[in-house]
Coordinates of C-alpha atoms in Angstrom, one line a residue:
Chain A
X1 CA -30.5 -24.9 23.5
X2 CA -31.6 -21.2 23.3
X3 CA -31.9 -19.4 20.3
X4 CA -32.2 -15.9 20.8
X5 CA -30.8 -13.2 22.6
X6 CA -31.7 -9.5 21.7
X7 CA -28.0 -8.8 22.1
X8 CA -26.2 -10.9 19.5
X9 CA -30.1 -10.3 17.2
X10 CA -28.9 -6.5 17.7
X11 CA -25.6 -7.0 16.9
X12 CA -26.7 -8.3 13.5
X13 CA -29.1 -6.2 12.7
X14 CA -26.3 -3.5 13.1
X15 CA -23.7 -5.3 10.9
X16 CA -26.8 -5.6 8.1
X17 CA -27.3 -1.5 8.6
X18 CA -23.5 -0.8 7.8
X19 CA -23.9 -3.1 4.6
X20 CA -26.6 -1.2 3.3
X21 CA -25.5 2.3 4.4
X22 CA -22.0 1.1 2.2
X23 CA -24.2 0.2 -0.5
X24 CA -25.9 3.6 -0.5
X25 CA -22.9 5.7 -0.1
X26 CA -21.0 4.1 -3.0
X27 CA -20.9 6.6 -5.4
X28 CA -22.2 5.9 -8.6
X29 CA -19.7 8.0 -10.9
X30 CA -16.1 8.3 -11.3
X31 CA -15.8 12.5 -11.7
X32 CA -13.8 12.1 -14.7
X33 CA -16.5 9.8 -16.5
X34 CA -19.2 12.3 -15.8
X35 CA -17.5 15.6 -17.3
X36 CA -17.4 16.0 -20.7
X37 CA -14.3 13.9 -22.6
X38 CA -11.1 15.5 -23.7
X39 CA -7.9 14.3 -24.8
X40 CA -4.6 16.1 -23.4
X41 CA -3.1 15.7 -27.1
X42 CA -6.6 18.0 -28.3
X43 CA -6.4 20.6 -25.1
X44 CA -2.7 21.7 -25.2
X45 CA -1.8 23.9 -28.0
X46 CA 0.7 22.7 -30.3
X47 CA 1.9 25.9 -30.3
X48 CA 1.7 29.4 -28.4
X49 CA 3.4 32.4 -27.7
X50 CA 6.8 32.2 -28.8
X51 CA 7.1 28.2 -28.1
X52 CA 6.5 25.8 -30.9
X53 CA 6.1 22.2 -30.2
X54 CA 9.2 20.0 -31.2
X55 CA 8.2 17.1 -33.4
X56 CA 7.8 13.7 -31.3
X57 CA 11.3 11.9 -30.9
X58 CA 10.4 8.5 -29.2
X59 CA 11.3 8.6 -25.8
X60 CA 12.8 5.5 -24.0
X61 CA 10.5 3.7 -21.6
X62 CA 10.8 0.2 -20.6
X63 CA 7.5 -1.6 -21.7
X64 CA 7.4 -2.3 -17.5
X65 CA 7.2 1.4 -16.5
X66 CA 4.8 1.9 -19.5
X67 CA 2.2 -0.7 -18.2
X68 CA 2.6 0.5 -14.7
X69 CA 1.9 4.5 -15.9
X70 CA -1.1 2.9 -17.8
X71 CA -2.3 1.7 -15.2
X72 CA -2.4 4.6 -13.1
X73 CA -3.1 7.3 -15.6
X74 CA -5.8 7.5 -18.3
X75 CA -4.0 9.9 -19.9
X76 CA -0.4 11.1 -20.1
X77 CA 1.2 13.4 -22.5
X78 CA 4.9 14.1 -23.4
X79 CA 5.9 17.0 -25.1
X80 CA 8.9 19.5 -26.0
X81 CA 8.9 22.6 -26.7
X82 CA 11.1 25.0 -28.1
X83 CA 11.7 29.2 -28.4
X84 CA 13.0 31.1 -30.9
X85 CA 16.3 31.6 -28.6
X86 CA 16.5 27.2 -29.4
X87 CA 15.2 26.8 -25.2
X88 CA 13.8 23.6 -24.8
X89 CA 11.1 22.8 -22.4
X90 CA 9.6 19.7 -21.6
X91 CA 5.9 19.1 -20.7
X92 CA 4.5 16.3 -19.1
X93 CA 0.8 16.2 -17.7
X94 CA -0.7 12.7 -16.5
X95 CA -4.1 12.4 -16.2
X96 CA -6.3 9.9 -13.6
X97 CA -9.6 9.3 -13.3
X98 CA -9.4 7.6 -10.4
X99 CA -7.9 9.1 -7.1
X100 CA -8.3 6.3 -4.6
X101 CA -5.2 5.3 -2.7
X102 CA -4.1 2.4 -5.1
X103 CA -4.2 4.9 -8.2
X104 CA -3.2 8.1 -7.0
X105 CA -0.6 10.3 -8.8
X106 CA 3.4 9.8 -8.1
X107 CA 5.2 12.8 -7.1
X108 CA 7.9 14.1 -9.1
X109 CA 10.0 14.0 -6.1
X110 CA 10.0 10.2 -6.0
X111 CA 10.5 9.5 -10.0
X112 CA 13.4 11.8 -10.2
X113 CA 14.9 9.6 -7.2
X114 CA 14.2 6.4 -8.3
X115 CA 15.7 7.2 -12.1
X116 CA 18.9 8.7 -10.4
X117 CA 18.8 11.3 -9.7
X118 CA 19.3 13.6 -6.2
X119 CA 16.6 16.2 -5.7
X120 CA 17.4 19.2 -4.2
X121 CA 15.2 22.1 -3.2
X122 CA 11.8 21.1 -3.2
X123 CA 9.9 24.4 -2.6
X124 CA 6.3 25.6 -2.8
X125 CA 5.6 29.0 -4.2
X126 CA 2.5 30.7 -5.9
X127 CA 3.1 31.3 -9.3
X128 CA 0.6 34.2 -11.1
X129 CA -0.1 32.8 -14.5
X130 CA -2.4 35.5 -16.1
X131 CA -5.1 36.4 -13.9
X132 CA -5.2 32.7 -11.8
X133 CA -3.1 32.3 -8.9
X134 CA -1.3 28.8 -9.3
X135 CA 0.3 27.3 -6.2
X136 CA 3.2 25.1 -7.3
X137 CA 6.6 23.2 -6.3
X138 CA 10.0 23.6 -7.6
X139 CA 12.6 21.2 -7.5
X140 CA 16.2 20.6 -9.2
X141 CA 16.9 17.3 -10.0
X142 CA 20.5 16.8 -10.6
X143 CA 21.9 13.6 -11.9
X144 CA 26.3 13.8 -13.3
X145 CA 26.3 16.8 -14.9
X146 CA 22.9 16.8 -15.8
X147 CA 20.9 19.9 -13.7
X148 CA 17.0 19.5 -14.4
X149 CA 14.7 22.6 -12.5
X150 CA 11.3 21.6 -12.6
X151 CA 8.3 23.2 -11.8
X152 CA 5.0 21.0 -11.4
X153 CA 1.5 21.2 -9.3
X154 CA -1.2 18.5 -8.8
X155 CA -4.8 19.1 -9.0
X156 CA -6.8 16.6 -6.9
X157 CA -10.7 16.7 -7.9
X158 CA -10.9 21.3 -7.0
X159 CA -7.7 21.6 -5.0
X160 CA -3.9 21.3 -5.4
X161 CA -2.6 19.0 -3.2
X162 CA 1.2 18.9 -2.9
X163 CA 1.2 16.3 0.2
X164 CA -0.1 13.2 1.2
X165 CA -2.2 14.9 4.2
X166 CA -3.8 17.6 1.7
X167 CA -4.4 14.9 -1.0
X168 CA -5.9 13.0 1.7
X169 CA -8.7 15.6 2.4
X170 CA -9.0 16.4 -1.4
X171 CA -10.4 12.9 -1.9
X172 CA -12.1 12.8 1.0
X173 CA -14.2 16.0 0.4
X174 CA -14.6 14.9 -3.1
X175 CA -15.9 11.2 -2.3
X176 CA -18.7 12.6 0.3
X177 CA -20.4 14.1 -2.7
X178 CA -20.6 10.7 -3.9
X179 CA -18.0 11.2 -6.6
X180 CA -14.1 9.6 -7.3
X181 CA -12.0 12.4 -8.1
X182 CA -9.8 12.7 -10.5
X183 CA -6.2 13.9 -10.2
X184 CA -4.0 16.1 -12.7
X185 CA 0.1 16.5 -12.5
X186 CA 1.2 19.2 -14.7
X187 CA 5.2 18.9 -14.7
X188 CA 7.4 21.3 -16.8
X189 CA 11.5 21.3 -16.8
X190 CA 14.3 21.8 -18.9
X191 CA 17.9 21.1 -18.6
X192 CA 20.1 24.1 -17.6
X193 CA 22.6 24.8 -14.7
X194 CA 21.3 28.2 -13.9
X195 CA 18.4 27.4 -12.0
X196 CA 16.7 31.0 -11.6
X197 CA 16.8 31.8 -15.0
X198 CA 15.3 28.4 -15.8
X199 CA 12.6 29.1 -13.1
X200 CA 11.8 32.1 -14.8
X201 CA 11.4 31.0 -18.1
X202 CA 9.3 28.1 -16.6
X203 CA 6.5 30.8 -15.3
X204 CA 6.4 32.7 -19.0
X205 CA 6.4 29.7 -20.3
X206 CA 2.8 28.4 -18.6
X207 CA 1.4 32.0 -18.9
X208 CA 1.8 31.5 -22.2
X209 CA 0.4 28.0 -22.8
X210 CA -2.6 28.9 -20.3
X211 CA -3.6 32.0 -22.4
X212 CA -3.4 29.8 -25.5
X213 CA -5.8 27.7 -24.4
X214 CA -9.3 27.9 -23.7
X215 CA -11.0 28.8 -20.8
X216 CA -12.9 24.9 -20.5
X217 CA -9.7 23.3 -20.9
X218 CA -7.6 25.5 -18.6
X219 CA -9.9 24.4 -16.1
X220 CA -9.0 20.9 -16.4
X221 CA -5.5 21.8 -15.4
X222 CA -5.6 24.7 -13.2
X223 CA -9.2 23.9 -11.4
X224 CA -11.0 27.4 -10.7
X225 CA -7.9 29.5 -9.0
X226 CA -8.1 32.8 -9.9
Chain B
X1 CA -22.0 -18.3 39.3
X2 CA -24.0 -21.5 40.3
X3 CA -24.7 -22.5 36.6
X4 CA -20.9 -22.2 36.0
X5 CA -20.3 -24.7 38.7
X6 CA -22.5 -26.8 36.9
X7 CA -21.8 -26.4 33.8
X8 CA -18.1 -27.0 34.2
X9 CA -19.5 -30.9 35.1
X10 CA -21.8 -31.3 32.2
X11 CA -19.6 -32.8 28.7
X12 CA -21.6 -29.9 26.6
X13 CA -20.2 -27.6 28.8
X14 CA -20.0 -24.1 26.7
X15 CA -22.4 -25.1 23.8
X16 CA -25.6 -24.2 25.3
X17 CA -25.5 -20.5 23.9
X18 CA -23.9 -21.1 20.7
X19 CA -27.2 -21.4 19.1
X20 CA -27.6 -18.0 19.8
X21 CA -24.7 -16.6 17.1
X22 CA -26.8 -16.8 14.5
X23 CA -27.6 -13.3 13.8
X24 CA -24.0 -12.1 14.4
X25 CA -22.8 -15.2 11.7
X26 CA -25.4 -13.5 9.1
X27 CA -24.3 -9.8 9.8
X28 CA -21.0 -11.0 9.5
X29 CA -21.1 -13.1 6.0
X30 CA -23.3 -9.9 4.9
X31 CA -20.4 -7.8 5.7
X32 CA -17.1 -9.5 4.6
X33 CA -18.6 -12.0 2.0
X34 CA -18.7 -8.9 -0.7
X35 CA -15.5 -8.1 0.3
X36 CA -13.3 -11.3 0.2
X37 CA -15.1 -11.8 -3.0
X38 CA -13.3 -8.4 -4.3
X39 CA -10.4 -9.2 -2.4
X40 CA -10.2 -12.7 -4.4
X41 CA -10.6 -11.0 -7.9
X42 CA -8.7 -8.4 -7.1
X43 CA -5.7 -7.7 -4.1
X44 CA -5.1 -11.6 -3.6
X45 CA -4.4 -12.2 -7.4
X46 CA -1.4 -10.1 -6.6
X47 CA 2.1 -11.1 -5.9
X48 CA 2.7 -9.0 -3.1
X49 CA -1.1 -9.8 -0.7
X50 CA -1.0 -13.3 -1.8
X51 CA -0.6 -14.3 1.8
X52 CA -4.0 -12.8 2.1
X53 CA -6.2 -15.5 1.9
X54 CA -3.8 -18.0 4.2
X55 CA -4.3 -15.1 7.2
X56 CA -7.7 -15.4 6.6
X57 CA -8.1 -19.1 6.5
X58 CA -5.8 -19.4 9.6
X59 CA -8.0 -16.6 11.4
X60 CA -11.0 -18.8 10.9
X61 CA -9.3 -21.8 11.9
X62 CA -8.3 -20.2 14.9
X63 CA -11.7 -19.4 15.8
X64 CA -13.1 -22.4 15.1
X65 CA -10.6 -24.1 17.5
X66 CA -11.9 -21.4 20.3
X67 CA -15.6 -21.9 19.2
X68 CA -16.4 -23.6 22.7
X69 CA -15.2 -20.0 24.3
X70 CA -17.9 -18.2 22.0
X71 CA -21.0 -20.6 24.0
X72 CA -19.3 -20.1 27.5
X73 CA -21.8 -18.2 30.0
X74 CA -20.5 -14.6 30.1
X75 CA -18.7 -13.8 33.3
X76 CA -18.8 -9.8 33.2
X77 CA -19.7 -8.7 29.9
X78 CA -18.3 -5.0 28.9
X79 CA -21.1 -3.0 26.7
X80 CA -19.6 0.4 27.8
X81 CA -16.7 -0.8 25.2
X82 CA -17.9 -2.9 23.4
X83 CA -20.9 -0.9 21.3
X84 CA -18.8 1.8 20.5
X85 CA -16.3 -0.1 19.4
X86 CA -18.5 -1.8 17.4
X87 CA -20.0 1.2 15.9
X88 CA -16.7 2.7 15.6
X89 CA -15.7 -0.3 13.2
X90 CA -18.7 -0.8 11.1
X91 CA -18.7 3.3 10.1
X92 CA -15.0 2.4 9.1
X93 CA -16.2 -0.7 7.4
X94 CA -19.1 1.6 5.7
X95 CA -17.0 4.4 4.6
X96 CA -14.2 2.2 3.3
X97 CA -16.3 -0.5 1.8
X98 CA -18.0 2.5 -0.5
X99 CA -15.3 5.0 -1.1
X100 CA -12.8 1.8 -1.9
X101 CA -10.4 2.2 0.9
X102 CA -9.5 -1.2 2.0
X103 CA -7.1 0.0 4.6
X104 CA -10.6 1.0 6.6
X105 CA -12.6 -1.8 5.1
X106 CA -10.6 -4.9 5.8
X107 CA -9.4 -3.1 9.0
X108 CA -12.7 -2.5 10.3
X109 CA -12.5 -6.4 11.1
X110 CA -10.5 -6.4 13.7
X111 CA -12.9 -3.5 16.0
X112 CA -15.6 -5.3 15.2
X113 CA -14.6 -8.4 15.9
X114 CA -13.4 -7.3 19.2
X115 CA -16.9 -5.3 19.6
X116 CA -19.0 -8.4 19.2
X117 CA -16.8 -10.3 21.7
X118 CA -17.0 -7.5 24.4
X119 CA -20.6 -7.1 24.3
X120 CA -21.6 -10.2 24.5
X121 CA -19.0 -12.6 26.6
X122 CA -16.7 -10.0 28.0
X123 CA -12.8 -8.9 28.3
X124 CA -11.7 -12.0 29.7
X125 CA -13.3 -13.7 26.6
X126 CA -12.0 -11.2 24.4
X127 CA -8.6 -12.2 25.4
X128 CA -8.4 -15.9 24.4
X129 CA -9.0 -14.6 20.9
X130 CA -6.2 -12.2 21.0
X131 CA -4.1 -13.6 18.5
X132 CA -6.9 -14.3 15.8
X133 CA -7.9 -10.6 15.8
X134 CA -3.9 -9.3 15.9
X135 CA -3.5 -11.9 13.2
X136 CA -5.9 -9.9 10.9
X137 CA -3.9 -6.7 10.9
X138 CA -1.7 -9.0 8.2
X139 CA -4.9 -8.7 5.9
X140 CA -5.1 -5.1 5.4
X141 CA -2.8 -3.7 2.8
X142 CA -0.3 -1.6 3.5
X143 CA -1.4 1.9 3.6
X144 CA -0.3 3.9 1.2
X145 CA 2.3 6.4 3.1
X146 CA 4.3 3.7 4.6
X147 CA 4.9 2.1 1.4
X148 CA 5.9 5.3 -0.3
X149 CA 8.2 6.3 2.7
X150 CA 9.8 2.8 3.0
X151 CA 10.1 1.8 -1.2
X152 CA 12.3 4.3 -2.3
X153 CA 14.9 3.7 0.9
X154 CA 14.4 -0.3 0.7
X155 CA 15.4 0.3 -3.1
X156 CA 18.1 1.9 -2.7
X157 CA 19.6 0.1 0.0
X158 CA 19.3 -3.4 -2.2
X159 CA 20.6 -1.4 -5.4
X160 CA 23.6 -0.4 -3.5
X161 CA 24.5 -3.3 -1.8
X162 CA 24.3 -5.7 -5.3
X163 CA 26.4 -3.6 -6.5
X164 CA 29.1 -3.9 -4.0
X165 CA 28.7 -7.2 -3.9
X166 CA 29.2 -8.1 -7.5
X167 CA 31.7 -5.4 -7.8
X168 CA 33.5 -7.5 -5.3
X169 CA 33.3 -11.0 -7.6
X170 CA 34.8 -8.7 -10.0
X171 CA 31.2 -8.8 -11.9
X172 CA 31.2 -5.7 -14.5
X173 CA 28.5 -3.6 -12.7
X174 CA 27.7 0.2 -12.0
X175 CA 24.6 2.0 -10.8
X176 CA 22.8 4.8 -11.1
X177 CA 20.3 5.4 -8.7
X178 CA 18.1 2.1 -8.2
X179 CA 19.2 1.3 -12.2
X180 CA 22.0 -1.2 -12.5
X181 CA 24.0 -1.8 -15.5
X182 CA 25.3 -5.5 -16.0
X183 CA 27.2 -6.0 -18.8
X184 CA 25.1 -5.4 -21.6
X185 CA 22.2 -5.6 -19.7
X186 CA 20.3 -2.6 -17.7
X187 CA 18.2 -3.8 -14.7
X188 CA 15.6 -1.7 -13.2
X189 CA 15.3 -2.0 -9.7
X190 CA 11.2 -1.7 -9.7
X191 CA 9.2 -1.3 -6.4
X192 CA 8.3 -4.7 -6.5
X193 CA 12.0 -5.8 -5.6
X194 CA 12.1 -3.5 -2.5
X195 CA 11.2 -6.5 -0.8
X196 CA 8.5 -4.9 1.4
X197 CA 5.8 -6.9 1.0
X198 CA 7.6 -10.0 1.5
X199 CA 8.5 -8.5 4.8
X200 CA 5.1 -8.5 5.6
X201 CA 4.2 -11.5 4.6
X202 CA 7.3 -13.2 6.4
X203 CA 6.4 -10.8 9.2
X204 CA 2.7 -12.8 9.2
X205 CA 4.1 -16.4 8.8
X206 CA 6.8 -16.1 11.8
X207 CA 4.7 -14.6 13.8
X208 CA 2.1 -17.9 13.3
X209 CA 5.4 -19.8 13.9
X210 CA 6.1 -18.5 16.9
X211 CA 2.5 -18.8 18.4
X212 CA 1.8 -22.3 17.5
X213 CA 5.7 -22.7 19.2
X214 CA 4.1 -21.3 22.2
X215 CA 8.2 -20.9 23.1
X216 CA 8.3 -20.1 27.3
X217 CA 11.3 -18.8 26.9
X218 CA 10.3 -14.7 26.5
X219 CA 14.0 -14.2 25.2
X220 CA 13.9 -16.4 23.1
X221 CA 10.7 -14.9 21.6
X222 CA 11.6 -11.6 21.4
X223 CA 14.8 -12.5 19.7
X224 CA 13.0 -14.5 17.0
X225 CA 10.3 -11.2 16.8
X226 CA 13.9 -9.1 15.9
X227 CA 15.4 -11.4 13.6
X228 CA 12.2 -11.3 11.4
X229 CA 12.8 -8.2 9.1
X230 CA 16.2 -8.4 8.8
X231 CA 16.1 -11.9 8.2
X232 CA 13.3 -10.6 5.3
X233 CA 15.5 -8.2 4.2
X234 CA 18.6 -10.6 3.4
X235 CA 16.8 -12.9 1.9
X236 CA 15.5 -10.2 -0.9
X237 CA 19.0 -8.9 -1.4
X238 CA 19.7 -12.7 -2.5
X239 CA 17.2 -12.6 -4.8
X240 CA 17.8 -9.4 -6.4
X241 CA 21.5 -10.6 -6.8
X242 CA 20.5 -14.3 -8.2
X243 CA 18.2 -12.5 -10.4
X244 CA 21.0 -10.2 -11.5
X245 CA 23.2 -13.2 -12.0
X246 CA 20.7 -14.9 -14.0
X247 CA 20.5 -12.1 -16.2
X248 CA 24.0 -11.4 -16.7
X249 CA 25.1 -15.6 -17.3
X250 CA 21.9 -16.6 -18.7
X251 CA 20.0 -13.6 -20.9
X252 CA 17.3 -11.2 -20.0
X253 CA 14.4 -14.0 -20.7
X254 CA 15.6 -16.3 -18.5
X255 CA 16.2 -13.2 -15.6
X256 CA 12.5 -11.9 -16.6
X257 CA 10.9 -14.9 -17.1
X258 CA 9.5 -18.0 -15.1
X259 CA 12.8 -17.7 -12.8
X260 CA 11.6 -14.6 -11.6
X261 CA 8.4 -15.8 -10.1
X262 CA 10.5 -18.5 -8.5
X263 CA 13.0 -16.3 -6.9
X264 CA 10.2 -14.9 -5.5
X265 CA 9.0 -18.0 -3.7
X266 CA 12.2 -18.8 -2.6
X267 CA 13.0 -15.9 -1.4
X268 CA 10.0 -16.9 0.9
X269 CA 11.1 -20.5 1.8
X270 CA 14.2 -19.7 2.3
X271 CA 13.5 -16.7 4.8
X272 CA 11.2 -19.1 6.6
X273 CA 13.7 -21.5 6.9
X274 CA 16.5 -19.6 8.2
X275 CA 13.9 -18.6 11.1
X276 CA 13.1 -22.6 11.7
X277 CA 17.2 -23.0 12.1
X278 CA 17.4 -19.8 14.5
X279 CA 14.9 -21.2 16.1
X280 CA 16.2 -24.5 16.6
X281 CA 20.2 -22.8 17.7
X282 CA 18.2 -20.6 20.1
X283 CA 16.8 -23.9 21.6
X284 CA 20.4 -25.1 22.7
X285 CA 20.8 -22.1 25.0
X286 CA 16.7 -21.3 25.8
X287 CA 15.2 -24.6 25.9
X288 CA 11.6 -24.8 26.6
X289 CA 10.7 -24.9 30.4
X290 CA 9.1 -27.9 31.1
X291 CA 5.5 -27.8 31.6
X292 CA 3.6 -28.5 34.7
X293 CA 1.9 -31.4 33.6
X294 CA 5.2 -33.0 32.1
X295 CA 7.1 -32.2 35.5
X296 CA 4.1 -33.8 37.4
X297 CA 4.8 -37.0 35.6
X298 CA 8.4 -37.3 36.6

């Protein structure tokens, strides 16, 4: 019986190249491990401009879709603000550290559906928020007679990413540096049939959180768009 | 051509060369040892890849019952192919094995697989082996844009039909969106219960069913291929709905509780079985053709 042919010896010595060249190009730190630590609850004013933060009421979340969010996020914040004039506005920002196709963020888009409710209008647009230039979606969610505008914008590792292809790349040019990148979705809305105005008060609403913050932190939520 | 003739006489006939795999059998385990040691910690724990380690094991098996096949002499080998290929599916296996994307790394099986057999016996080789390698697609997970473009429909879909249905047995039901209100109860129709995975799954068993049938009827194949997913998708919709039932008559513990991992697995028998029973009306009107050897005999 033979034992050697320098075909299948090649073949393996291939196969044993593209296990080591995996073991070289894992990368070694998960992006949001190797910044500095912060906590959403810390980096988002509990008050600026005119809007004043509305003291928790416990929200309603089945203990199923709280260990599925969990498990996606690291960190995920729920707020409500409100303005002299009594406007409310909701904030919600999720947080992962991990961007890889089993953890990546949901989109708004598919929440609002699967709660209910029919989402109309889903449009990009570049919002200027102080001096950065913020590109962003807007949507109305409308479920009964309840109208929801929302404005929201995901931040994948450097870039916002607002489809699957350009979250895609976002990883991908993020991983090559040997790093997992982490992913932010900033979501604001509030509930209110006139959709303009609401979109409106939306933009003044981040110019003013963003200026209340401080330059580190508005980083983390805006990348380096200016 | 001369040492086929003879080989074809001799009872080793196609083992003389397997002695030679060795180096591909030890670049292989190097490869996918690490990562059906992840999968088994990790993706195969999981109720909806849980079929994951039966494709595998069948896989092998098939293999194994084609292992004279891998000692045969090659005819016409097909290099020109057969390296890049190779190549082609051990960067994939690199890249997704490091940056964590299993679509490329369990993937990467099936081009490599197919390399190795190209470069060394050939594409008529290659071809006996066709159904072990298009097995494998049923171990890579879904990737990710099919499951977000097919959950939310699939959800709906089931969501709406319970409800007509037990609106019809005058059951006290509404909906909102893929929530469903049962009496007191409020039932969340979660991805899980889009019943996509156990298409898959289903997809992978009947599939196994139909080539171990070796049916010579084409019809009769293709007809069974068709019936697959919706077959899949009726048997989730009666499992959402006992599920529902079993909330509503019985409490929320018993609807969340052990009886939902068995709905689960019945939902999976019973789809298999209503194939089996197609199967076996299809056979009244597209009965096997006899084959040669049997028509020899009479």
């Amino acid at each position: 019986m033979k034992m050697l042919s320098y075909k299948h010896l090649l073949i393996g010595v291939a196969m044993l190249a593209a296990t080591g060249l995996a073991v070289a190009m894992k990368p070694t730190q998960k992006a949001a491990d190797q910044g500095s630590q912060f906590s959403l609850e810390t980096i988002i004013p509990q008050q600026f401009g005119e809007w004043k933060m509305q003291q928790a009421v416990a929200t309603l979340v089945s203990p199923d879709v709280q260990a599925e969010i969990d498990k996606i996020y690291n960190q995920t914040l729920t707020r409500t603000y409100t303005n002299a004039a009594g406007e409310h506005i909701m904030l919600s920002i999720a947080y992962g550290g991990d961007q890889s196709d089993s953890m990546a963020v949901h989109l708004p888009e598919g929440c609002y559906r699967g709660q209910g409710f029919d989402v109309k209008r889903s449009t990009p647009q570049v919002l200027k928020l102080g001096n950065a230039e913020v590109p962003v979606m807007r949507l109305i969610a409308e479920k009964g007679s309840r109208i929801e505008p929302i404005t929201y914008w995901i931040l994948v590792g450097e870039s916002f990413a607002h489809n699957r292809t350009d979250r895609k790349l976002a990883q991908l040019r993020y991983t090559l540096t040997g790093k997992v990148p982490e992913g932010m979705l900033v979501r604001i809305s509030n509930i209110n049939s006139e959709s303009e105005e609401s979109f409106g008060l939306h933009q003044q609403f981040l110019q003013q959180m963003l200026a209340g913050m401080t330059p580190e932190s508005r980083a983390r939520l805006i990348g380096h768009a200016s | 051509m001369t040492t086929l003739a003879n080989n074809a006489g001799s009872p080793r006939r196609g083992m003389e060369s397997i002695g030679l795999w060795w180096p591909v059998v030890i670049g292989a385990l190097a490869l996918y040892l690490p990562t059906y040691y992840d999968l088994a910690h990790g993706l195969w724990d999981t109720e909806e890849y849980a079929h994951g380690p039966i494709v595998l094991i069948v896989t092998l098996y098939l293999i194994w019952s084609k292992r004279k096949e891998l000692g045969e002499q090659p005819e016409k080998t097909s290099p020109l192919l057969g390296w890049p290929l190779l190549v082609v599916g051990l960067v994939m296996y690199s890249v997704g094995r490091s940056q964590d994307i299993l679509l490329f790394e369990v993937g990467s099986q099936i081009p490599v697989m197919l390399g190795v057999l190209l470069i060394t016996l050939g594409a008529r080789a290659a071809k006996t082996f066709w159904f072990p390698l298009f097995f494998l697609l049923f171990m890579v997970p879904l990737p990710g844009f099919i499951i977000d473009t097919v959950t939310n429909p699939l959800k709906n879909q089931i969501s709406v039909i319970t409800e007509h249905v037990l609106y019809f047995f005058d059951y006290p039901i509404a909906r909102s969106g893929v929530v469903l209100s049962v009496g007191p109860y409020q039932l969340l129709v979660a991805d899980a219960c889009s019943g996509l995975h156990s298409m898959f799954s289903l997809s992978a068993m009947g599939l196994l069913y139909l080539y171990l049938m070796q049916h010579t009827s084409r019809l009769r194949n293709v007809l069974l291929i068709a019936a697959i997913l919706p077959i899949a998708f009726v048997a989730n919709v009666v499992r959402v709905i006992v599920l529902v039932l079993i909330t509503y008559h019985m409490g929320d513990e018993a609807g969340q509780g052990f009886l939902h991992g068995m709905a689960g697995i019945m939902l999976f028998i019973v789809g298999l079985l209503f194939l089996f029973l197609l199967d076996s009306v299809l056979g009244y009107f597209l009965p096997d053709r006899a084959t040669n050897e049997a028509k020899a005999k009479t």
